[in-house]
Amino acid sequence: MTKIEKRTALLGVETRAADDGKRTLAGYAAVFNSDADLYGIWIERIEPGAFTPALSADVRALVDHDTGRVIGRTKSGTLRLAEDAKGLHVEIDVPDTTDGNDLWTLVERGDISGMSFGFIVTKQEWDESVEPPIRTIKEVELLEVSAVAFPAYDDTSIGKRSLQEWRDARSNETIKDPAATPVNRAAANLKQRLAMRLDLKVRTGA
């Protein structure tokens, strides 16, 4: 199953109209090092550089994550992505289409005010020394960015599975290293102590 997740940066999206009639939406789809509480299940933060591979990828801009409502694309230059100190900055040249015109009006009115993105995590870390656990997203495959009306913290089940997979991987590493299991560690320690006693007897002649 494809592990696609969606997140929203609540910084707002703004309109920019040029004298030549060009209309551009601009905003942040993601913010770095900003903790998001996903329903108390885990805390999530995005590490700077997480989107670097995506800057050269072919990414679409959509309306509300609807793949049938494309309003921009990096390959055509109508969608521009950039990482800065704050996060993933997005600029979309709004098309003269029904979706484009409606979106422009809705953003100007304030009915649509968020920027979001759909992604697949390719590198992450979990910190379970705190409660709830902290998930640090280090790298993603960026699929799309969207102008949205509501915050999207979708597919929390994916995050839960990701945490369980992380735990399972750690458990498997422990099993692969027999000396790392509690029982075998105790046995190894006992052998070491016995060896030290025997060595002491040989050296002292006891």
PDB file of N, CA, C and O in Angstrom, residues 126-197:
ATOM      1  N   TRP A 126      12.431   8.274  15.041  1.00  0.00           N
ATOM      2  CA  TRP A 126      11.456   8.344  16.129  1.00  0.00           C
ATOM      3  C   TRP A 126      12.192   8.443  17.455  1.00  0.00           C
ATOM      4  O   TRP A 126      13.201   7.764  17.662  1.00  0.00           O
ATOM      5  N   ASP A 127      11.686   9.274  18.341  1.00  0.00           N
ATOM      6  CA  ASP A 127      12.227   9.390  19.693  1.00  0.00           C
ATOM      7  C   ASP A 127      11.128   8.968  20.668  1.00  0.00           C
ATOM      8  O   ASP A 127      10.139   9.686  20.859  1.00  0.00           O
ATOM      9  N   GLU A 128      11.310   7.798  21.260  1.00  0.00           N
ATOM     10  CA  GLU A 128      10.309   7.281  22.192  1.00  0.00           C
ATOM     11  C   GLU A 128      10.703   7.493  23.650  1.00  0.00           C
ATOM     12  O   GLU A 128      10.095   6.924  24.545  1.00  0.00           O
ATOM     13  N   SER A 129      11.717   8.332  23.866  1.00  0.00           N
ATOM     14  CA  SER A 129      12.107   8.627  25.245  1.00  0.00           C
ATOM     15  C   SER A 129      11.157   9.631  25.876  1.00  0.00           C
ATOM     16  O   SER A 129      11.248   9.910  27.068  1.00  0.00           O
ATOM     17  N   VAL A 130      10.274  10.203  25.074  1.00  0.00           N
ATOM     18  CA  VAL A 130       9.285  11.156  25.564  1.00  0.00           C
ATOM     19  C   VAL A 130       7.897  10.650  25.187  1.00  0.00           C
ATOM     20  O   VAL A 130       7.742   9.769  24.356  1.00  0.00           O
ATOM     21  N   GLU A 131       6.888  11.234  25.817  1.00  0.00           N
ATOM     22  CA  GLU A 131       5.504  10.850  25.525  1.00  0.00           C
ATOM     23  C   GLU A 131       4.682  12.107  25.261  1.00  0.00           C
ATOM     24  O   GLU A 131       4.649  13.014  26.098  1.00  0.00           O
ATOM     25  N   PRO A 132       4.016  12.215  24.096  1.00  0.00           N
ATOM     26  CA  PRO A 132       4.002  11.237  23.009  1.00  0.00           C
ATOM     27  C   PRO A 132       5.337  11.215  22.255  1.00  0.00           C
ATOM     28  O   PRO A 132       6.130  12.147  22.387  1.00  0.00           O
ATOM     29  N   PRO A 133       5.592  10.152  21.485  1.00  0.00           N
ATOM     30  CA  PRO A 133       6.845  10.051  20.734  1.00  0.00           C
ATOM     31  C   PRO A 133       6.997  11.209  19.741  1.00  0.00           C
ATOM     32  O   PRO A 133       6.008  11.808  19.314  1.00  0.00           O
ATOM     33  N   ILE A 134       8.234  11.503  19.405  1.00  0.00           N
ATOM     34  CA  ILE A 134       8.515  12.566  18.428  1.00  0.00           C
ATOM     35  C   ILE A 134       8.990  11.923  17.131  1.00  0.00           C
ATOM     36  O   ILE A 134       9.936  11.137  17.128  1.00  0.00           O
ATOM     37  N   ARG A 135       8.332  12.277  16.065  1.00  0.00           N
ATOM     38  CA  ARG A 135       8.720  11.800  14.734  1.00  0.00           C
ATOM     39  C   ARG A 135       9.404  12.944  14.005  1.00  0.00           C
ATOM     40  O   ARG A 135       8.812  14.004  13.794  1.00  0.00           O
ATOM     41  N   THR A 136      10.647  12.733  13.612  1.00  0.00           N
ATOM     42  CA  THR A 136      11.379  13.728  12.835  1.00  0.00           C
ATOM     43  C   THR A 136      11.457  13.256  11.388  1.00  0.00           C
ATOM     44  O   THR A 136      12.056  12.219  11.100  1.00  0.00           O
ATOM     45  N   ILE A 137      10.828  13.995  10.500  1.00  0.00           N
ATOM     46  CA  ILE A 137      10.855  13.658   9.082  1.00  0.00           C
ATOM     47  C   ILE A 137      12.101  14.285   8.471  1.00  0.00           C
ATOM     48  O   ILE A 137      12.264  15.502   8.460  1.00  0.00           O
ATOM     49  N   LYS A 138      12.981  13.436   7.960  1.00  0.00           N
ATOM     50  CA  LYS A 138      14.271  13.891   7.453  1.00  0.00           C
ATOM     51  C   LYS A 138      14.315  14.013   5.927  1.00  0.00           C
ATOM     52  O   LYS A 138      15.096  14.768   5.382  1.00  0.00           O
ATOM     53  N   GLU A 139      13.464  13.234   5.255  1.00  0.00           N
ATOM     54  CA  GLU A 139      13.425  13.302   3.786  1.00  0.00           C
ATOM     55  C   GLU A 139      12.095  12.750   3.300  1.00  0.00           C
ATOM     56  O   GLU A 139      11.591  11.763   3.854  1.00  0.00           O
ATOM     57  N   VAL A 140      11.537  13.383   2.273  1.00  0.00           N
ATOM     58  CA  VAL A 140      10.266  12.935   1.725  1.00  0.00           C
ATOM     59  C   VAL A 140      10.318  12.889   0.201  1.00  0.00           C
ATOM     60  O   VAL A 140      11.143  13.555  -0.430  1.00  0.00           O
ATOM     61  N   GLU A 141       9.430  12.088  -0.345  1.00  0.00           N
ATOM     62  CA  GLU A 141       9.114  12.154  -1.772  1.00  0.00           C
ATOM     63  C   GLU A 141       7.873  13.040  -1.874  1.00  0.00           C
ATOM     64  O   GLU A 141       6.805  12.672  -1.396  1.00  0.00           O
ATOM     65  N   LEU A 142       8.037  14.210  -2.456  1.00  0.00           N
ATOM     66  CA  LEU A 142       6.929  15.158  -2.548  1.00  0.00           C
ATOM     67  C   LEU A 142       6.104  14.849  -3.785  1.00  0.00           C
ATOM     68  O   LEU A 142       6.615  14.839  -4.903  1.00  0.00           O
ATOM     69  N   LEU A 143       4.814  14.609  -3.596  1.00  0.00           N
ATOM     70  CA  LEU A 143       3.931  14.248  -4.697  1.00  0.00           C
ATOM     71  C   LEU A 143       3.166  15.442  -5.241  1.00  0.00           C
ATOM     72  O   LEU A 143       2.983  15.573  -6.446  1.00  0.00           O
ATOM     73  N   GLU A 144       2.700  16.311  -4.324  1.00  0.00           N
ATOM     74  CA  GLU A 144       1.920  17.465  -4.760  1.00  0.00           C
ATOM     75  C   GLU A 144       1.827  18.493  -3.643  1.00  0.00           C
ATOM     76  O   GLU A 144       2.064  18.184  -2.479  1.00  0.00           O
ATOM     77  N   VAL A 145       1.516  19.710  -4.025  1.00  0.00           N
ATOM     78  CA  VAL A 145       1.180  20.773  -3.077  1.00  0.00           C
ATOM     79  C   VAL A 145      -0.219  21.260  -3.438  1.00  0.00           C
ATOM     80  O   VAL A 145      -0.636  21.181  -4.590  1.00  0.00           O
ATOM     81  N   SER A 146      -0.943  21.728  -2.432  1.00  0.00           N
ATOM     82  CA  SER A 146      -2.337  22.104  -2.659  1.00  0.00           C
ATOM     83  C   SER A 146      -2.705  23.374  -1.902  1.00  0.00           C
ATOM     84  O   SER A 146      -2.182  23.635  -0.812  1.00  0.00           O
ATOM     85  N   ALA A 147      -3.623  24.117  -2.486  1.00  0.00           N
ATOM     86  CA  ALA A 147      -4.312  25.174  -1.756  1.00  0.00           C
ATOM     87  C   ALA A 147      -5.528  24.514  -1.122  1.00  0.00           C
ATOM     88  O   ALA A 147      -6.279  23.802  -1.790  1.00  0.00           O
ATOM     89  N   VAL A 148      -5.709  24.714   0.194  1.00  0.00           N
ATOM     90  CA  VAL A 148      -6.756  23.975   0.907  1.00  0.00           C
ATOM     91  C   VAL A 148      -7.575  24.880   1.818  1.00  0.00           C
ATOM     92  O   VAL A 148      -7.104  25.917   2.280  1.00  0.00           O
ATOM     93  N   ALA A 149      -8.796  24.455   2.074  1.00  0.00           N
ATOM     94  CA  ALA A 149      -9.686  25.196   2.964  1.00  0.00           C
ATOM     95  C   ALA A 149      -9.548  24.744   4.406  1.00  0.00           C
ATOM     96  O   ALA A 149      -9.773  25.516   5.331  1.00  0.00           O
ATOM     97  N   PHE A 150      -9.158  23.456   4.606  1.00  0.00           N
ATOM     98  CA  PHE A 150      -9.068  22.915   5.956  1.00  0.00           C
ATOM     99  C   PHE A 150      -7.690  22.305   6.186  1.00  0.00           C
ATOM    100  O   PHE A 150      -7.094  21.746   5.270  1.00  0.00           O
ATOM    101  N   PRO A 151      -7.202  22.376   7.433  1.00  0.00           N
ATOM    102  CA  PRO A 151      -5.946  21.693   7.762  1.00  0.00           C
ATOM    103  C   PRO A 151      -6.079  20.204   7.494  1.00  0.00           C
ATOM    104  O   PRO A 151      -7.120  19.614   7.789  1.00  0.00           O
ATOM    105  N   ALA A 152      -5.061  19.596   6.911  1.00  0.00           N
ATOM    106  CA  ALA A 152      -5.111  18.167   6.593  1.00  0.00           C
ATOM    107  C   ALA A 152      -4.046  17.429   7.377  1.00  0.00           C
ATOM    108  O   ALA A 152      -2.862  17.535   7.077  1.00  0.00           O
ATOM    109  N   TYR A 153      -4.471  16.715   8.403  1.00  0.00           N
ATOM    110  CA  TYR A 153      -3.581  15.816   9.121  1.00  0.00           C
ATOM    111  C   TYR A 153      -4.120  14.414   8.889  1.00  0.00           C
ATOM    112  O   TYR A 153      -4.528  13.714   9.816  1.00  0.00           O
ATOM    113  N   ASP A 154      -4.165  14.049   7.611  1.00  0.00           N
ATOM    114  CA  ASP A 154      -4.797  12.805   7.210  1.00  0.00           C
ATOM    115  C   ASP A 154      -3.882  11.600   7.441  1.00  0.00           C
ATOM    116  O   ASP A 154      -2.677  11.725   7.589  1.00  0.00           O
ATOM    117  N   ASP A 155      -4.517  10.439   7.424  1.00  0.00           N
ATOM    118  CA  ASP A 155      -3.795   9.177   7.419  1.00  0.00           C
ATOM    119  C   ASP A 155      -2.914   9.006   8.642  1.00  0.00           C
ATOM    120  O   ASP A 155      -1.757   8.618   8.541  1.00  0.00           O
ATOM    121  N   THR A 156      -3.466   9.310   9.831  1.00  0.00           N
ATOM    122  CA  THR A 156      -2.689   9.076  11.043  1.00  0.00           C
ATOM    123  C   THR A 156      -2.377   7.596  11.207  1.00  0.00           C
ATOM    124  O   THR A 156      -1.412   7.238  11.881  1.00  0.00           O
ATOM    125  N   SER A 157      -3.176   6.732  10.570  1.00  0.00           N
ATOM    126  CA  SER A 157      -2.897   5.302  10.648  1.00  0.00           C
ATOM    127  C   SER A 157      -1.552   4.984  10.015  1.00  0.00           C
ATOM    128  O   SER A 157      -0.860   4.051  10.430  1.00  0.00           O
ATOM    129  N   ILE A 158      -1.153   5.771   9.016  1.00  0.00           N
ATOM    130  CA  ILE A 158       0.151   5.569   8.384  1.00  0.00           C
ATOM    131  C   ILE A 158       1.260   5.892   9.363  1.00  0.00           C
ATOM    132  O   ILE A 158       2.252   5.172   9.469  1.00  0.00           O
ATOM    133  N   GLY A 159       1.075   6.995  10.096  1.00  0.00           N
ATOM    134  CA  GLY A 159       2.066   7.351  11.100  1.00  0.00           C
ATOM    135  C   GLY A 159       2.170   6.283  12.182  1.00  0.00           C
ATOM    136  O   GLY A 159       3.259   5.952  12.643  1.00  0.00           O
ATOM    137  N   LYS A 160       1.024   5.736  12.588  1.00  0.00           N
ATOM    138  CA  LYS A 160       1.034   4.672  13.591  1.00  0.00           C
ATOM    139  C   LYS A 160       1.792   3.458  13.070  1.00  0.00           C
ATOM    140  O   LYS A 160       2.583   2.847  13.784  1.00  0.00           O
ATOM    141  N   ARG A 161       1.534   3.100  11.813  1.00  0.00           N
ATOM    142  CA  ARG A 161       2.237   1.950  11.227  1.00  0.00           C
ATOM    143  C   ARG A 161       3.728   2.235  11.130  1.00  0.00           C
ATOM    144  O   ARG A 161       4.558   1.352  11.346  1.00  0.00           O
ATOM    145  N   SER A 162       4.051   3.492  10.818  1.00  0.00           N
ATOM    146  CA  SER A 162       5.452   3.868  10.706  1.00  0.00           C
ATOM    147  C   SER A 162       6.162   3.702  12.046  1.00  0.00           C
ATOM    148  O   SER A 162       7.289   3.212  12.110  1.00  0.00           O
ATOM    149  N   LEU A 163       5.481   4.119  13.126  1.00  0.00           N
ATOM    150  CA  LEU A 163       6.055   3.958  14.461  1.00  0.00           C
ATOM    151  C   LEU A 163       6.229   2.486  14.795  1.00  0.00           C
ATOM    152  O   LEU A 163       7.271   2.073  15.325  1.00  0.00           O
ATOM    153  N   GLN A 164       5.232   1.651  14.466  1.00  0.00           N
ATOM    154  CA  GLN A 164       5.323   0.220  14.754  1.00  0.00           C
ATOM    155  C   GLN A 164       6.439  -0.426  13.936  1.00  0.00           C
ATOM    156  O   GLN A 164       7.172  -1.294  14.435  1.00  0.00           O
ATOM    157  N   GLU A 165       6.589   0.007  12.682  1.00  0.00           N
ATOM    158  CA  GLU A 165       7.662  -0.528  11.840  1.00  0.00           C
ATOM    159  C   GLU A 165       9.026  -0.156  12.429  1.00  0.00           C
ATOM    160  O   GLU A 165       9.971  -0.951  12.387  1.00  0.00           O
ATOM    161  N   TRP A 166       9.101   1.057  12.960  1.00  0.00           N
ATOM    162  CA  TRP A 166      10.341   1.511  13.593  1.00  0.00           C
ATOM    163  C   TRP A 166      10.664   0.622  14.803  1.00  0.00           C
ATOM    164  O   TRP A 166      11.796   0.190  14.998  1.00  0.00           O
ATOM    165  N   ARG A 167       9.631   0.340  15.609  1.00  0.00           N
ATOM    166  CA  ARG A 167       9.821  -0.522  16.776  1.00  0.00           C
ATOM    167  C   ARG A 167      10.209  -1.942  16.345  1.00  0.00           C
ATOM    168  O   ARG A 167      11.090  -2.566  16.943  1.00  0.00           O
ATOM    169  N   ASP A 168       9.529  -2.447  15.313  1.00  0.00           N
ATOM    170  CA  ASP A 168       9.818  -3.798  14.837  1.00  0.00           C
ATOM    171  C   ASP A 168      11.250  -3.908  14.321  1.00  0.00           C
ATOM    172  O   ASP A 168      11.936  -4.912  14.555  1.00  0.00           O
ATOM    173  N   ALA A 169      11.700  -2.865  13.603  1.00  0.00           N
ATOM    174  CA  ALA A 169      13.060  -2.867  13.060  1.00  0.00           C
ATOM    175  C   ALA A 169      14.080  -2.913  14.194  1.00  0.00           C
ATOM    176  O   ALA A 169      15.061  -3.657  14.130  1.00  0.00           O
ATOM    177  N   ARG A 170      13.819  -2.142  15.243  1.00  0.00           N
ATOM    178  CA  ARG A 170      14.727  -2.153  16.391  1.00  0.00           C
ATOM    179  C   ARG A 170      14.713  -3.503  17.080  1.00  0.00           C
ATOM    180  O   ARG A 170      15.747  -4.016  17.508  1.00  0.00           O
ATOM    181  N   SER A 171      13.524  -4.094  17.163  1.00  0.00           N
ATOM    182  CA  SER A 171      13.399  -5.413  17.782  1.00  0.00           C
ATOM    183  C   SER A 171      14.145  -6.461  16.975  1.00  0.00           C
ATOM    184  O   SER A 171      14.837  -7.321  17.528  1.00  0.00           O
ATOM    185  N   ASN A 172      14.039  -6.383  15.646  1.00  0.00           N
ATOM    186  CA  ASN A 172      14.725  -7.339  14.780  1.00  0.00           C
ATOM    187  C   ASN A 172      16.229  -7.207  14.881  1.00  0.00           C
ATOM    188  O   ASN A 172      16.958  -8.195  14.844  1.00  0.00           O
ATOM    189  N   GLU A 173      16.712  -5.962  15.018  1.00  0.00           N
ATOM    190  CA  GLU A 173      18.146  -5.743  15.170  1.00  0.00           C
ATOM    191  C   GLU A 173      18.642  -6.401  16.451  1.00  0.00           C
ATOM    192  O   GLU A 173      19.715  -6.983  16.503  1.00  0.00           O
ATOM    193  N   THR A 174      17.822  -6.304  17.492  1.00  0.00           N
ATOM    194  CA  THR A 174      18.191  -6.914  18.763  1.00  0.00           C
ATOM    195  C   THR A 174      18.248  -8.433  18.644  1.00  0.00           C
ATOM    196  O   THR A 174      19.172  -9.085  19.134  1.00  0.00           O
ATOM    197  N   ILE A 175      17.260  -9.009  17.939  1.00  0.00           N
ATOM    198  CA  ILE A 175      17.206 -10.454  17.770  1.00  0.00           C
ATOM    199  C   ILE A 175      18.373 -10.937  16.921  1.00  0.00           C
ATOM    200  O   ILE A 175      18.966 -11.986  17.184  1.00  0.00           O
ATOM    201  N   LYS A 176      18.745 -10.161  15.883  1.00  0.00           N
ATOM    202  CA  LYS A 176      19.858 -10.552  15.016  1.00  0.00           C
ATOM    203  C   LYS A 176      21.181 -10.552  15.778  1.00  0.00           C
ATOM    204  O   LYS A 176      22.123 -11.228  15.398  1.00  0.00           O
ATOM    205  N   ASP A 177      21.247  -9.776  16.842  1.00  0.00           N
ATOM    206  CA  ASP A 177      22.454  -9.723  17.653  1.00  0.00           C
ATOM    207  C   ASP A 177      22.158 -10.435  18.968  1.00  0.00           C
ATOM    208  O   ASP A 177      21.678  -9.815  19.911  1.00  0.00           O
ATOM    209  N   PRO A 178      22.411 -11.755  19.051  1.00  0.00           N
ATOM    210  CA  PRO A 178      22.038 -12.515  20.245  1.00  0.00           C
ATOM    211  C   PRO A 178      22.587 -11.911  21.526  1.00  0.00           C
ATOM    212  O   PRO A 178      21.957 -11.976  22.570  1.00  0.00           O
ATOM    213  N   ALA A 179      23.764 -11.334  21.459  1.00  0.00           N
ATOM    214  CA  ALA A 179      24.373 -10.770  22.659  1.00  0.00           C
ATOM    215  C   ALA A 179      23.606  -9.585  23.189  1.00  0.00           C
ATOM    216  O   ALA A 179      23.810  -9.155  24.321  1.00  0.00           O
ATOM    217  N   ALA A 180      22.694  -9.024  22.334  1.00  0.00           N
ATOM    218  CA  ALA A 180      21.963  -7.830  22.744  1.00  0.00           C
ATOM    219  C   ALA A 180      20.724  -8.144  23.560  1.00  0.00           C
ATOM    220  O   ALA A 180      20.145  -7.254  24.163  1.00  0.00           O
ATOM    221  N   THR A 181      20.286  -9.423  23.586  1.00  0.00           N
ATOM    222  CA  THR A 181      19.092  -9.760  24.349  1.00  0.00           C
ATOM    223  C   THR A 181      19.423  -9.784  25.832  1.00  0.00           C
ATOM    224  O   THR A 181      20.547 -10.128  26.221  1.00  0.00           O
ATOM    225  N   PRO A 182      18.474  -9.439  26.708  1.00  0.00           N
ATOM    226  CA  PRO A 182      18.744  -9.387  28.144  1.00  0.00           C
ATOM    227  C   PRO A 182      19.307 -10.684  28.705  1.00  0.00           C
ATOM    228  O   PRO A 182      20.246 -10.680  29.495  1.00  0.00           O
ATOM    229  N   VAL A 183      18.726 -11.844  28.300  1.00  0.00           N
ATOM    230  CA  VAL A 183      19.183 -13.131  28.836  1.00  0.00           C
ATOM    231  C   VAL A 183      20.625 -13.393  28.446  1.00  0.00           C
ATOM    232  O   VAL A 183      21.465 -13.788  29.263  1.00  0.00           O
ATOM    233  N   ASN A 184      20.942 -13.168  27.154  1.00  0.00           N
ATOM    234  CA  ASN A 184      22.295 -13.442  26.693  1.00  0.00           C
ATOM    235  C   ASN A 184      23.300 -12.434  27.223  1.00  0.00           C
ATOM    236  O   ASN A 184      24.479 -12.762  27.391  1.00  0.00           O
ATOM    237  N   ARG A 185      22.845 -11.211  27.455  1.00  0.00           N
ATOM    238  CA  ARG A 185      23.746 -10.235  28.067  1.00  0.00           C
ATOM    239  C   ARG A 185      24.117 -10.686  29.476  1.00  0.00           C
ATOM    240  O   ARG A 185      25.278 -10.598  29.887  1.00  0.00           O
ATOM    241  N   ALA A 186      23.126 -11.182  30.218  1.00  0.00           N
ATOM    242  CA  ALA A 186      23.387 -11.666  31.577  1.00  0.00           C
ATOM    243  C   ALA A 186      24.341 -12.859  31.549  1.00  0.00           C
ATOM    244  O   ALA A 186      25.259 -12.967  32.376  1.00  0.00           O
ATOM    245  N   ALA A 187      24.112 -13.767  30.605  1.00  0.00           N
ATOM    246  CA  ALA A 187      24.982 -14.936  30.490  1.00  0.00           C
ATOM    247  C   ALA A 187      26.409 -14.519  30.150  1.00  0.00           C
ATOM    248  O   ALA A 187      27.379 -15.062  30.698  1.00  0.00           O
ATOM    249  N   ALA A 188      26.550 -13.572  29.260  1.00  0.00           N
ATOM    250  CA  ALA A 188      27.875 -13.095  28.874  1.00  0.00           C
ATOM    251  C   ALA A 188      28.591 -12.452  30.055  1.00  0.00           C
ATOM    252  O   ALA A 188      29.798 -12.640  30.262  1.00  0.00           O
ATOM    253  N   ASN A 189      27.829 -11.694  30.840  1.00  0.00           N
ATOM    254  CA  ASN A 189      28.423 -11.053  32.015  1.00  0.00           C
ATOM    255  C   ASN A 189      28.887 -12.089  33.030  1.00  0.00           C
ATOM    256  O   ASN A 189      29.938 -11.950  33.662  1.00  0.00           O
ATOM    257  N   LEU A 190      28.082 -13.149  33.219  1.00  0.00           N
ATOM    258  CA  LEU A 190      28.447 -14.210  34.146  1.00  0.00           C
ATOM    259  C   LEU A 190      29.716 -14.914  33.687  1.00  0.00           C
ATOM    260  O   LEU A 190      30.624 -15.195  34.485  1.00  0.00           O
ATOM    261  N   LYS A 191      29.799 -15.228  32.396  1.00  0.00           N
ATOM    262  CA  LYS A 191      30.994 -15.874  31.855  1.00  0.00           C
ATOM    263  C   LYS A 191      32.224 -15.010  32.065  1.00  0.00           C
ATOM    264  O   LYS A 191      33.309 -15.490  32.382  1.00  0.00           O
ATOM    265  N   GLN A 192      32.045 -13.699  31.877  1.00  0.00           N
ATOM    266  CA  GLN A 192      33.168 -12.784  32.040  1.00  0.00           C
ATOM    267  C   GLN A 192      33.652 -12.785  33.491  1.00  0.00           C
ATOM    268  O   GLN A 192      34.853 -12.804  33.762  1.00  0.00           O
ATOM    269  N   ARG A 193      32.701 -12.788  34.438  1.00  0.00           N
ATOM    270  CA  ARG A 193      33.080 -12.786  35.847  1.00  0.00           C
ATOM    271  C   ARG A 193      33.788 -14.086  36.228  1.00  0.00           C
ATOM    272  O   ARG A 193      34.781 -14.087  36.977  1.00  0.00           O
ATOM    273  N   LEU A 194      33.276 -15.219  35.717  1.00  0.00           N
ATOM    274  CA  LEU A 194      33.916 -16.499  36.002  1.00  0.00           C
ATOM    275  C   LEU A 194      35.322 -16.555  35.420  1.00  0.00           C
ATOM    276  O   LEU A 194      36.255 -17.053  36.062  1.00  0.00           O
ATOM    277  N   ALA A 195      35.464 -16.029  34.207  1.00  0.00           N
ATOM    278  CA  ALA A 195      36.778 -16.022  33.575  1.00  0.00           C
ATOM    279  C   ALA A 195      37.762 -15.183  34.372  1.00  0.00           C
ATOM    280  O   ALA A 195      38.934 -15.541  34.532  1.00  0.00           O
ATOM    281  N   MET A 196      37.291 -14.068  34.904  1.00  0.00           N
ATOM    282  CA  MET A 196      38.152 -13.200  35.702  1.00  0.00           C
ATOM    283  C   MET A 196      38.582 -13.899  36.987  1.00  0.00           C
ATOM    284  O   MET A 196      39.721 -13.800  37.424  1.00  0.00           O
ATOM    285  N   ARG A 197      37.644 -14.668  37.610  1.00  0.00           N
ATOM    286  CA  ARG A 197      37.987 -15.396  38.827  1.00  0.00           C
ATOM    287  C   ARG A 197      39.013 -16.480  38.553  1.00  0.00           C
ATOM    288  O   ARG A 197      39.965 -16.673  39.312  1.00  0.00           O
TER     289      ARG A 197
END
